[in-house]
GROMACS .gro file of C-alpha atoms in nm:
model
  287
    1MET     CA    1   1.052  -4.225  -5.661
    2LYS     CA    2   1.039  -4.081  -5.315
    3LYS     CA    3   1.119  -3.685  -5.277
    4GLN     CA    4   1.316  -3.782  -4.944
    5ASN     CA    5   1.548  -3.974  -5.218
    6LEU     CA    6   1.651  -3.679  -5.448
    7PRO     CA    7   2.016  -3.455  -5.245
    8VAL     CA    8   1.922  -3.149  -5.058
    9ALA     CA    9   1.955  -2.801  -5.271
   10PRO     CA   10   2.228  -2.557  -5.161
   11GLN     CA   11   2.150  -2.213  -5.005
   12THR     CA   12   2.297  -1.921  -4.970
   13LEU     CA   13   2.392  -1.704  -4.695
   14GLN     CA   14   2.665  -1.462  -4.915
   15LYS     CA   15   2.523  -1.220  -5.166
   16VAL     CA   16   2.543  -1.245  -5.506
   17PRO     CA   17   2.612  -0.968  -5.694
   18VAL     CA   18   2.414  -1.049  -6.041
   19ALA     CA   19   2.060  -1.042  -6.130
   20PHE     CA   20   1.901  -1.335  -6.259
   21ASP     CA   21   1.672  -1.340  -6.534
   22LEU     CA   22   1.463  -1.515  -6.765
   23SER     CA   23   1.515  -1.722  -7.024
   24ALA     CA   24   1.429  -1.564  -7.394
   25ASP     CA   25   1.332  -1.840  -7.570
   26ALA     CA   26   1.156  -1.951  -7.272
   27LEU     CA   27   0.900  -1.637  -7.252
   28ASN     CA   28   0.823  -1.685  -7.537
   29LYS     CA   29   0.714  -2.038  -7.548
   30TRP     CA   30   0.568  -1.975  -7.203
   31GLU     CA   31   0.198  -1.945  -7.253
   32SER     CA   32   0.044  -1.779  -6.968
   33GLY     CA   33  -0.294  -1.893  -7.000
   34ILE     CA   34  -0.277  -2.257  -6.957
   35ARG     CA   35  -0.413  -2.323  -6.604
   36ALA     CA   36  -0.574  -2.635  -6.436
   37GLU     CA   37  -0.882  -2.776  -6.480
   38ILE     CA   38  -1.006  -2.835  -6.119
   39GLU     CA   39  -0.806  -2.718  -5.835
   40ASP     CA   40  -0.870  -2.773  -5.442
   41ASP     CA   41  -0.781  -2.660  -5.051
   42ASN     CA   42  -0.466  -2.843  -5.141
   43THR     CA   43  -0.349  -2.785  -5.452
   44ILE     CA   44  -0.071  -2.492  -5.567
   45SER     CA   45  -0.036  -2.404  -5.887
   46ILE     CA   46   0.286  -2.187  -6.041
   47LEU     CA   47   0.163  -2.001  -6.326
   48ASP     CA   48   0.389  -1.711  -6.291
   49PRO     CA   49   0.806  -1.596  -6.303
   50ILE     CA   50   0.973  -1.750  -6.028
   51GLY     CA   51   1.098  -1.467  -5.762
   52ILE     CA   52   0.911  -1.104  -5.860
   53ASP     CA   53   0.795  -1.056  -6.201
   54TYR     CA   54   0.997  -0.683  -6.213
   55LEU     CA   55   0.712  -0.628  -6.526
   56THR     CA   56   0.410  -0.726  -6.210
   57GLY     CA   57   0.489  -0.721  -5.925
   58GLU     CA   58   0.397  -1.013  -5.907
   59GLY     CA   59   0.572  -1.366  -5.922
   60VAL     CA   60   0.581  -1.668  -5.757
   61THR     CA   61   0.877  -1.635  -5.464
   62ALA     CA   62   0.944  -1.914  -5.122
   63LYS     CA   63   0.811  -1.727  -4.783
   64ARG     CA   64   0.454  -1.758  -5.039
   65ILE     CA   65   0.512  -2.114  -5.142
   66ALA     CA   66   0.624  -2.235  -4.751
   67ALA     CA   67   0.290  -2.021  -4.692
   68ALA     CA   68   0.046  -2.239  -4.833
   69LEU     CA   69   0.269  -2.565  -4.724
   70ARG     CA   70   0.122  -2.428  -4.360
   71GLN     CA   71  -0.215  -2.360  -4.432
   72ILE     CA   72  -0.233  -2.686  -4.597
   73GLY     CA   73  -0.043  -2.894  -4.338
   74ASN     CA   74   0.243  -3.056  -4.324
   75ASP     CA   75   0.163  -3.408  -4.314
   76ARG     CA   76  -0.168  -3.378  -4.622
   77ASP     CA   77  -0.018  -3.470  -4.972
   78VAL     CA   78  -0.019  -3.221  -5.180
   79THR     CA   79  -0.078  -3.130  -5.582
   80VAL     CA   80   0.139  -2.898  -5.778
   81TYR     CA   81   0.079  -2.720  -6.064
   82ILE     CA   82   0.265  -2.531  -6.269
   83ASN     CA   83   0.333  -2.370  -6.570
   84SER     CA   84   0.607  -2.143  -6.562
   85PRO     CA   85   0.938  -2.007  -6.776
   86GLY     CA   86   1.201  -1.953  -6.443
   87GLY     CA   87   1.305  -1.737  -6.339
   88ASN     CA   88   1.510  -1.666  -5.987
   89MET     CA   89   1.720  -1.934  -5.906
   90PHE     CA   90   1.787  -1.927  -5.528
   91GLU     CA   91   1.377  -1.851  -5.473
   92GLY     CA   92   1.378  -2.184  -5.719
   93PHE     CA   93   1.628  -2.388  -5.503
   94ALA     CA   94   1.451  -2.254  -5.150
   95ILE     CA   95   1.074  -2.375  -5.304
   96TYR     CA   96   1.275  -2.769  -5.430
   97ASN     CA   97   1.365  -2.795  -5.065
   98LEU     CA   98   1.012  -2.715  -4.890
   99LEU     CA   99   0.895  -2.956  -5.065
  100ARG     CA  100   1.117  -3.176  -5.123
  101ASN     CA  101   1.036  -3.139  -4.737
  102HIS     CA  102   0.672  -3.155  -4.711
  103GLY     CA  103   0.532  -3.394  -4.480
  104GLY     CA  104   0.314  -3.550  -4.725
  105LYS     CA  105   0.367  -3.677  -5.106
  106ILE     CA  106   0.384  -3.428  -5.362
  107THR     CA  107   0.283  -3.447  -5.659
  108VAL     CA  108   0.363  -3.218  -5.947
  109LYS     CA  109   0.182  -3.176  -6.309
  110ILE     CA  110   0.372  -2.981  -6.500
  111ILE     CA  111   0.021  -2.847  -6.721
  112GLY     CA  112   0.304  -2.621  -7.004
  113ILE     CA  113   0.604  -2.541  -6.890
  114ALA     CA  114   0.825  -2.635  -6.684
  115ALA     CA  115   1.214  -2.429  -6.794
  116SER     CA  116   1.449  -2.280  -6.583
  117ALA     CA  117   1.409  -2.265  -6.149
  118ALA     CA  118   1.099  -2.399  -6.264
  119SER     CA  119   1.236  -2.710  -6.374
  120ILE     CA  120   1.392  -2.709  -6.071
  121ILE     CA  121   1.038  -2.694  -5.844
  122ALA     CA  122   0.975  -3.009  -6.081
  123MET     CA  123   1.179  -3.249  -5.915
  124ALA     CA  124   1.082  -3.217  -5.581
  125ALA     CA  125   0.835  -3.449  -5.656
  126ASP     CA  126   0.696  -3.831  -5.506
  127GLU     CA  127   0.511  -3.813  -5.889
  128LEU     CA  128   0.562  -3.629  -6.165
  129GLN     CA  129   0.365  -3.578  -6.518
  130ILE     CA  130   0.362  -3.396  -6.706
  131ALA     CA  131   0.103  -3.323  -7.052
  132ARG     CA  132   0.194  -3.413  -7.399
  133ALA     CA  133   0.243  -3.095  -7.517
  134GLY     CA  134   0.394  -3.013  -7.144
  135PHE     CA  135   0.784  -2.958  -7.174
  136LEU     CA  136   1.065  -2.915  -6.964
  137MET     CA  137   1.327  -2.692  -7.040
  138ILE     CA  138   1.654  -2.733  -6.856
  139HIS     CA  139   2.039  -2.513  -6.861
  140ASN     CA  140   2.280  -2.344  -6.624
  141CYS     CA  141   2.232  -2.016  -6.466
  142TRP     CA  142   2.126  -1.713  -6.641
  143LEU     CA  143   2.207  -1.447  -6.546
  144HIS     CA  144   2.370  -1.069  -6.563
  145ALA     CA  145   2.658  -0.947  -6.417
  146VAL     CA  146   2.864  -0.602  -6.337
  147GLY     CA  147   3.214  -0.551  -6.266
  148ASN     CA  148   3.502  -0.547  -6.388
  149ARG     CA  149   3.674  -0.811  -6.526
  150HIS     CA  150   3.712  -0.984  -6.103
  151ASP     CA  151   3.379  -0.983  -6.056
  152PHE     CA  152   3.303  -1.157  -6.365
  153ARG     CA  153   3.520  -1.418  -6.309
  154ALA     CA  154   3.367  -1.401  -5.866
  155THR     CA  155   3.083  -1.469  -6.047
  156ALA     CA  156   3.134  -1.758  -6.229
  157GLU     CA  157   3.283  -1.987  -6.013
  158THR     CA  158   2.982  -1.840  -5.736
  159ILE     CA  159   2.777  -1.956  -5.998
  160GLU     CA  160   2.915  -2.267  -6.090
  161PRO     CA  161   2.878  -2.494  -5.819
  162PHE     CA  162   2.553  -2.426  -5.862
  163ASP     CA  163   2.526  -2.506  -6.204
  164LEU     CA  164   2.599  -2.883  -5.997
  165ALA     CA  165   2.394  -2.902  -5.774
  166MET     CA  166   2.119  -2.814  -6.068
  167SER     CA  167   2.288  -3.146  -6.257
  168ASP     CA  168   2.290  -3.334  -5.956
  169ILE     CA  169   1.913  -3.305  -5.888
  170TYR     CA  170   1.812  -3.364  -6.267
  171ALA     CA  171   2.074  -3.798  -6.247
  172THR     CA  172   1.973  -3.816  -5.957
  173ARG     CA  173   1.588  -3.784  -6.068
  174SER     CA  174   1.668  -3.909  -6.407
  175GLY     CA  175   1.853  -4.155  -6.407
  176LEU     CA  176   2.099  -4.058  -6.647
  177ASP     CA  177   2.427  -4.044  -6.637
  178LYS     CA  178   2.548  -3.731  -6.497
  179ASN     CA  179   2.757  -3.619  -6.777
  180VAL     CA  180   2.496  -3.644  -7.001
  181ILE     CA  181   2.221  -3.385  -6.748
  182ILE     CA  182   2.572  -3.110  -6.820
  183SER     CA  183   2.554  -3.114  -7.148
  184MET     CA  184   2.188  -3.088  -7.213
  185MET     CA  185   2.231  -2.857  -6.947
  186ASP     CA  186   2.534  -2.656  -7.162
  187ASN     CA  187   2.270  -2.693  -7.434
  188GLU     CA  188   2.000  -2.549  -7.294
  189THR     CA  189   1.768  -2.846  -7.339
  190HIS     CA  190   1.355  -2.866  -7.468
  191ILE     CA  191   1.275  -3.223  -7.359
  192VAL     CA  192   0.875  -3.246  -7.463
  193GLY     CA  193   0.589  -3.426  -7.252
  194ASN     CA  194   0.714  -3.796  -7.385
  195ASP     CA  195   1.051  -3.716  -7.412
  196ALA     CA  196   0.998  -3.582  -7.032
  197VAL     CA  197   0.853  -3.965  -6.912
  198GLU     CA  198   1.124  -4.225  -7.184
  199GLN     CA  199   1.408  -4.007  -7.023
  200GLY     CA  200   1.310  -4.008  -6.630
  201PHE     CA  201   1.226  -3.722  -6.574
  202ALA     CA  202   0.882  -3.780  -6.581
  203ASP     CA  203   0.683  -4.053  -6.382
  204SER     CA  204   0.282  -4.097  -6.680
  205LEU     CA  205   0.126  -3.859  -6.906
  206LEU     CA  206  -0.149  -3.638  -6.795
  207PRO     CA  207  -0.500  -3.674  -6.906
  208ALA     CA  208  -0.588  -3.432  -7.219
  209ASP     CA  209  -0.863  -3.284  -6.961
  210VAL     CA  210  -0.683  -3.216  -6.693
  211VAL     CA  211  -0.572  -2.844  -6.832
  212THR     CA  212  -0.735  -2.651  -6.986
  213LYS     CA  213  -0.649  -2.285  -7.203
  214GLN     CA  214  -0.810  -1.910  -7.095
  215LYS     CA  215  -0.762  -1.646  -7.290
  216GLU     CA  216  -0.508  -1.420  -7.250
  217SER     CA  217  -0.688  -1.056  -7.216
  218ASP     CA  218  -0.424  -1.078  -6.867
  219PRO     CA  219  -0.205  -0.704  -6.985
  220ASN     CA  220   0.009  -0.806  -6.838
  221SER     CA  221   0.063  -1.081  -7.093
  222SER     CA  222   0.117  -0.853  -7.333
  223ILE     CA  223   0.381  -0.658  -7.137
  224LYS     CA  224   0.551  -1.020  -7.096
  225LYS     CA  225   0.575  -1.062  -7.466
  226LEU     CA  226   0.710  -0.810  -7.552
  227ASP     CA  227   0.980  -0.798  -7.322
  228ALA     CA  228   1.003  -1.135  -7.469
  229LEU     CA  229   1.077  -0.973  -7.762
  230LEU     CA  230   1.282  -0.703  -7.588
  231ALA     CA  231   1.537  -0.957  -7.444
  232LYS     CA  232   1.536  -1.118  -7.770
  233ALA     CA  233   1.677  -0.828  -7.933
  234GLN     CA  234   1.971  -0.827  -7.650
  235LEU     CA  235   1.827  -0.526  -7.470
  236PRO     CA  236   1.964  -0.523  -7.116
  237ARG     CA  237   1.702  -0.566  -6.896
  238THR     CA  238   1.695  -0.303  -6.698
  239GLU     CA  239   1.684  -0.160  -7.030
  240ARG     CA  240   1.365  -0.361  -7.122
  241ARG     CA  241   1.248  -0.211  -6.749
  242LYS     CA  242   1.357   0.158  -6.862
  243PHE     CA  243   1.109   0.125  -7.187
  244ILE     CA  244   0.828  -0.112  -7.066
  245GLN     CA  245   0.767   0.181  -6.785
  246GLU     CA  246   0.769   0.401  -7.016
  247LEU     CA  247   0.567   0.284  -7.270
  248LYS     CA  248   0.295   0.179  -6.933
  249THR     CA  249   0.275   0.619  -6.839
  250SER     CA  250   0.317   0.743  -7.211
  251MET     CA  251  -0.023   0.537  -7.253
  252SER     CA  252  -0.237   0.627  -6.927
  253SER     CA  253  -0.148   0.950  -6.936
  254ALA     CA  254  -0.208   1.000  -7.344
  255ALA     CA  255  -0.557   0.757  -7.128
  256SER     CA  256  -0.616   1.051  -6.827
  257GLU     CA  257  -0.580   1.364  -7.101
  258SER     CA  258  -0.888   1.206  -7.302
  259THR     CA  259  -1.171   1.393  -7.246
  260PRO     CA  260  -1.541   1.161  -7.184
  261CYS     CA  261  -1.749   1.256  -7.375
  262ALA     CA  262  -1.580   1.090  -7.703
  263ALA     CA  263  -1.462   0.756  -7.579
  264SER     CA  264  -1.511   0.598  -7.814
  265ASP     CA  265  -1.266   0.787  -8.052
  266VAL     CA  266  -1.014   0.866  -7.667
  267GLN     CA  267  -0.939   0.441  -7.695
  268ILE     CA  268  -0.907   0.504  -8.082
  269ASN     CA  269  -0.698   0.789  -8.026
  270VAL     CA  270  -0.492   0.613  -7.728
  271GLU     CA  271  -0.423   0.374  -7.952
  272ILE     CA  272  -0.315   0.482  -8.211
  273GLY     CA  273  -0.046   0.700  -8.064
  274SER     CA  274   0.015   0.425  -7.851
  275THR     CA  275   0.126   0.216  -8.106
  276ALA     CA  276   0.317   0.489  -8.349
  277LYS     CA  277   0.529   0.531  -8.035
  278LEU     CA  278   0.585   0.159  -7.980
  279SER     CA  279   0.682   0.131  -8.339
  280ASN     CA  280   0.915   0.464  -8.285
  281SER     CA  281   1.094   0.289  -7.955
  282LEU     CA  282   1.119  -0.004  -8.195
  283LYS     CA  283   1.267   0.103  -8.489
  284GLY     CA  284   1.572   0.251  -8.271
  285ILE     CA  285   1.623  -0.104  -7.990
  286LEU     CA  286   1.581  -0.368  -8.297
  287LYS     CA  287   1.772  -0.208  -8.560
   0.00000   0.00000   0.00000
């Protein structure tokens, strides 16, 4: 499908009093070590949460993607690799529009998961390929809001058109009836590789040798897994951020107080102390 035949995603200039969050299920299923086997100078990799990741300060933003497209050049074809658990819907819409409006051909390759906002980005392709073990996850906007009943009512009314816009994009891309798409979004649907092709979301399956899996040695991957566990326990994002920051501070302090002459013992003590602190803290949170 030519990407220009897809709907333009809405943009909002209105300040909406919400915080978008990652689905705990998507976070749990996201393997951050999955990478493309080969990348070149016309490749864009979307391998992190969409928007600024509050855990690491990293993330995929429209500003970053716009800069990458400028560097590649508007008339050149672009390959976009995606392995992302989703994130900020507004950033996702903005990135979708950037790719949709690009002059060259956009080939999207889902090498892992394209969930939530990342699944919207994936739709902005002239050609969409997906790994056999990869999957899309589509749902309604996932967010946190604060305020009284009037604020919540206003937030729901503000967000509803964006859910409908997502359903338009999915329906146009797949050819499925819009009511079917709305039902899939209401039920938070995971669509594996073969099904994504059969249902029209993707054009073909990726060859297995396109994808490689790196060892997740980055400490951030462990932090993200802890965040997923806390999210599954229904701990609000603000509390998760506070807890993880306190844990990181505690581990850093323990390491700095150690003497260099007993490095191996220090490491063991730090790990034991940190594990004990984590265990005690989690008992209070997950009880």
